Coordinates of C-alpha atoms in Angstrom, one line a residue:
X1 CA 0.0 0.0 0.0
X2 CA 1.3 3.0 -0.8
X3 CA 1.1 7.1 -0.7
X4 CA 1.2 8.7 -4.5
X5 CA 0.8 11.8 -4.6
X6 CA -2.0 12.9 -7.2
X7 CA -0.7 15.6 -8.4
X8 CA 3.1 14.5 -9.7
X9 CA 1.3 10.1 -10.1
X10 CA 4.9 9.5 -7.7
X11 CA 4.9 7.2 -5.0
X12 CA 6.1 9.0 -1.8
X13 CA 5.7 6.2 1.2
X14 CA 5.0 2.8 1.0
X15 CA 3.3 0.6 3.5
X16 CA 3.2 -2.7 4.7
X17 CA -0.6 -4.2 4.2
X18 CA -1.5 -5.6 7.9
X19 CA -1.8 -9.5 8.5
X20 CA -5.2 -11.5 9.2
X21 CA -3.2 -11.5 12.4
X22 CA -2.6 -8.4 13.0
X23 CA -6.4 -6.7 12.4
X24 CA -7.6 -10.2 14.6
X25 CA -5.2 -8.2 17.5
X26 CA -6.8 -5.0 17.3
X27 CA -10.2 -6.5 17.3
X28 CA -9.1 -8.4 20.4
X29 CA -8.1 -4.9 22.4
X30 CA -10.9 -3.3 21.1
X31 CA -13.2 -5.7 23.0
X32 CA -11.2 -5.3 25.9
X33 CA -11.4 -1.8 25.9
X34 CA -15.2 -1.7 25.3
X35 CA -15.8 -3.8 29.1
X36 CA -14.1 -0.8 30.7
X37 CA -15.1 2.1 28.4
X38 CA -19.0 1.6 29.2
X39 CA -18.6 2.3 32.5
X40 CA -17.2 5.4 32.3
X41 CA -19.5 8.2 32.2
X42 CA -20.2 11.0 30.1
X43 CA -18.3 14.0 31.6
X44 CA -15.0 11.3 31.2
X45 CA -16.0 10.6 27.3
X46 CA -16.8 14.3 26.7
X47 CA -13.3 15.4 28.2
X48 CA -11.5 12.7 25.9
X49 CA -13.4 14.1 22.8
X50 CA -12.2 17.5 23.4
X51 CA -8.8 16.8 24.2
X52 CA -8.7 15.1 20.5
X53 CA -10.6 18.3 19.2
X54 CA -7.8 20.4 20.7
X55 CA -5.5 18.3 19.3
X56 CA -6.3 18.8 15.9
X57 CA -6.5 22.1 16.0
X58 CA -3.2 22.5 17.2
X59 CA -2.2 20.3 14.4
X60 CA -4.4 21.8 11.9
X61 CA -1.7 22.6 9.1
X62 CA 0.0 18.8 9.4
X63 CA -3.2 17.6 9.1
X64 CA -4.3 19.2 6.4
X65 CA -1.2 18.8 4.4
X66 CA -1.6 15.4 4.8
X67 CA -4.9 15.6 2.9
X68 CA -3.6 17.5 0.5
X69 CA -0.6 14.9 -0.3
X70 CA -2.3 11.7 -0.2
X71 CA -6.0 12.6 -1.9
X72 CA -5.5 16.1 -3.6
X73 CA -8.0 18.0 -2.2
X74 CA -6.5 22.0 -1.9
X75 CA -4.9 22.7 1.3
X76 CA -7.4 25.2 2.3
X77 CA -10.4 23.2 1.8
X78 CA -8.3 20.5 4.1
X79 CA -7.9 23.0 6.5
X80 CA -11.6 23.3 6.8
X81 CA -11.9 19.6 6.8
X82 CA -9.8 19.7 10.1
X83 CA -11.7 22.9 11.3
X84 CA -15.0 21.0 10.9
X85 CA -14.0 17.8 12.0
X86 CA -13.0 19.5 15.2
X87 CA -16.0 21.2 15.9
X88 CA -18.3 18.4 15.5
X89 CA -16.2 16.3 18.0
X90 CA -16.7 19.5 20.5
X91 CA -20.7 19.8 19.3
X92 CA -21.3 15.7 20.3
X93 CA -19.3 15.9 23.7
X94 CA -20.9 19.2 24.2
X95 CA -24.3 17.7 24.0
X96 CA -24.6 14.2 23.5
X97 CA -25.2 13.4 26.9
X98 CA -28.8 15.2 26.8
X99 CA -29.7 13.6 23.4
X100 CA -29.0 10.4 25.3
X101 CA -30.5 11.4 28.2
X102 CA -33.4 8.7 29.3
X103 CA -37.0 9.8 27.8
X104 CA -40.1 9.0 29.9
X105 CA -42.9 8.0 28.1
X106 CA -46.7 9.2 28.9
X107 CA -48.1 6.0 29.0
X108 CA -52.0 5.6 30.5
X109 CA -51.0 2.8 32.5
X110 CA -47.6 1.7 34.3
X111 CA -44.2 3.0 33.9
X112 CA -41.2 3.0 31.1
X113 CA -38.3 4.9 30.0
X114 CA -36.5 4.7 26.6
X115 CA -32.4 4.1 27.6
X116 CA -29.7 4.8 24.9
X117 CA -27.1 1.9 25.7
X118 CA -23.4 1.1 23.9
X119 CA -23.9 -2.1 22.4
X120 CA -20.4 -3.1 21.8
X121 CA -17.3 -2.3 19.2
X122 CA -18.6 -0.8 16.2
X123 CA -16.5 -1.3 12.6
X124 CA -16.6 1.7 10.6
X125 CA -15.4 1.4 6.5
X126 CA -14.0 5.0 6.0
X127 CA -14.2 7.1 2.7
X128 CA -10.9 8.4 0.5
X129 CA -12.7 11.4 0.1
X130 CA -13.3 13.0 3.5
X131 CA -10.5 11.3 5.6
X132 CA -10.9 13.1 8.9
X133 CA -14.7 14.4 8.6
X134 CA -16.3 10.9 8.0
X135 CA -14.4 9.4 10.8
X136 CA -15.4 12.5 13.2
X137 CA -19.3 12.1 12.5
X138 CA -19.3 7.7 12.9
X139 CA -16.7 8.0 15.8
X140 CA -17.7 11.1 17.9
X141 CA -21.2 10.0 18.7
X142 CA -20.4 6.7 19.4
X143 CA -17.6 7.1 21.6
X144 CA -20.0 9.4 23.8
X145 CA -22.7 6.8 23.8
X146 CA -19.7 4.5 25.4
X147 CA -19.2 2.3 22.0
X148 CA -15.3 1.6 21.0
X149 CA -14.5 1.8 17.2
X150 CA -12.2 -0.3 15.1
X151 CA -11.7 1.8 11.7
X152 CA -10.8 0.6 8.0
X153 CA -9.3 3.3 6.1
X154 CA -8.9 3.2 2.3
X155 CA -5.7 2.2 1.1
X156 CA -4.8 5.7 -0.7
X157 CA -4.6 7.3 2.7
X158 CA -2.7 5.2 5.1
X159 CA -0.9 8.3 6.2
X160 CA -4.1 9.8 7.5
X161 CA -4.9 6.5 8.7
X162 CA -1.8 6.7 11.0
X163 CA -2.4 10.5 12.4
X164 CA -5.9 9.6 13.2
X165 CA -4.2 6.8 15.6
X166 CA -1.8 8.7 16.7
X167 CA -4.1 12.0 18.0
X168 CA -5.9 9.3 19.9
X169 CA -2.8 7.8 21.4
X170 CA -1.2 11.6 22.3
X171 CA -4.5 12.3 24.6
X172 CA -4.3 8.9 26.7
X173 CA -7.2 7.4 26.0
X174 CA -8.7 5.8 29.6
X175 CA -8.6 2.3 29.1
X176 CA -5.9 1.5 26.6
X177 CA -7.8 2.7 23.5
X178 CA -11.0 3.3 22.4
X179 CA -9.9 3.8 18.6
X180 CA -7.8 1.5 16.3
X181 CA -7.2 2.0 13.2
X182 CA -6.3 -0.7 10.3
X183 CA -4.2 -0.4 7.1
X184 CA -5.1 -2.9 5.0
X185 CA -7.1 -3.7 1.4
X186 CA -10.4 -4.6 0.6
X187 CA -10.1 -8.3 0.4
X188 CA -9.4 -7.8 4.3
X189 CA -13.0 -6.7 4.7
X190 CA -14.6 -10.2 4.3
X191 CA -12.6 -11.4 7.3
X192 CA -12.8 -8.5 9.6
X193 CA -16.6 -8.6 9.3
X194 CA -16.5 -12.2 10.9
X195 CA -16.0 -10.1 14.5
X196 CA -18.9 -7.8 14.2
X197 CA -22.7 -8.8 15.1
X198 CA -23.6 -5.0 16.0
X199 CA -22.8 -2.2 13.1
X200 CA -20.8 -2.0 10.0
X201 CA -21.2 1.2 8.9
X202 CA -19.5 2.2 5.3
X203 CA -20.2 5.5 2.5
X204 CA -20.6 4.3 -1.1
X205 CA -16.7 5.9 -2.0
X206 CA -15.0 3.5 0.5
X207 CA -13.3 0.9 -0.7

């Protein structure tokens, strides 16, 4: 797998495609992390969030750049990618925890509630197209709601792929991780998808 840049068709960085193994490991942690990360409560998830939202703004122009190298889209318009990615993160901690908030219903007889509950580690399938965005609008809301994510990013942007890890890892997630990410083809797909009974969730440019 490899980074080329669009604009001069030259290969900058190439990457080794993970193993079977490998993505089986991250699937492991990521149920590990999910026992310990649906206890915590929502002031705990909303401070992570914004620590990562803070993150990317300090690294805004790296970011971007990154975009800009590995899918082509002009540096500005990444910039704004980061910008808005950012303040989505910020809306969701900001406020998820009343959208989830339980609901009492007006019933004639009796009692009941409606209870918004993680149900486990969620596999998103990311676009090329929006490499930061997409991943702030599936993650953000589920990470608040006390899921844990395991992402597949396309293979053109394995560089942004590894930056989305690594602003996870710089704000100490609480347990070891709530966010993995995977570098690896579409033929890996089939056998990641053996893991998940909750959600798959994918955009019609993944790949």
């Amino acid at each position: 797998m490899q980074t080329v840049n669009p604009n001069t068709n030259k290969t900058v960085k190439s990457f080794e495609e993970m193993t079977e193994k490998t993505v089986d490991a991250k699937v492991a942690k990521s149920h590990l992390a999910y026992a310990n990360w649906k206890e915590t409560n929502y002031q705990q998830r909303a401070y992570l969030l914004s620590k990562v939202a803070k993150l990317m703004r300090i690294n805004k122009s790296e970011l971007a750049k990154t975009i800009t190298l590995e899918m082509g889209k002009l540096f500005s318009e990444a910039e704004g990618e980061i910008d808005l990615s950012a303040d989505m993160i910020d809306y969701y901690a900001d406020n998820e925890e009343g959208f989830l908030a339980d609901k009492v219903l007006d019933l004639e007889y009796g009692e009941a509630i409606i209870r918004n509950s993680p149900i486990g580690v969620l596999l998103g399938v990311m676009p090329w197209n929006s490499p930061y965005y997409q991943v702030a609008l599936f993650t953000a809301p589920n990470i608040m709601v006390g899921n844990t994510i395991l992402l597949k990013h396309p293979s053109i942007v394995p560089q942004c792929a590894a930056a989305i890890e690594l602003d996870k890892t710089e704000v100490k997630l609480l347990p070891e991780a709530v966010t993995y990410s995977t570098i690896c083809k579409k033929t890996t797909i089939e056998h990641i998808k053996i893991h998940f009974r909750h959600t798959v969730n994918f955009t019609k440019s993944a790949y």
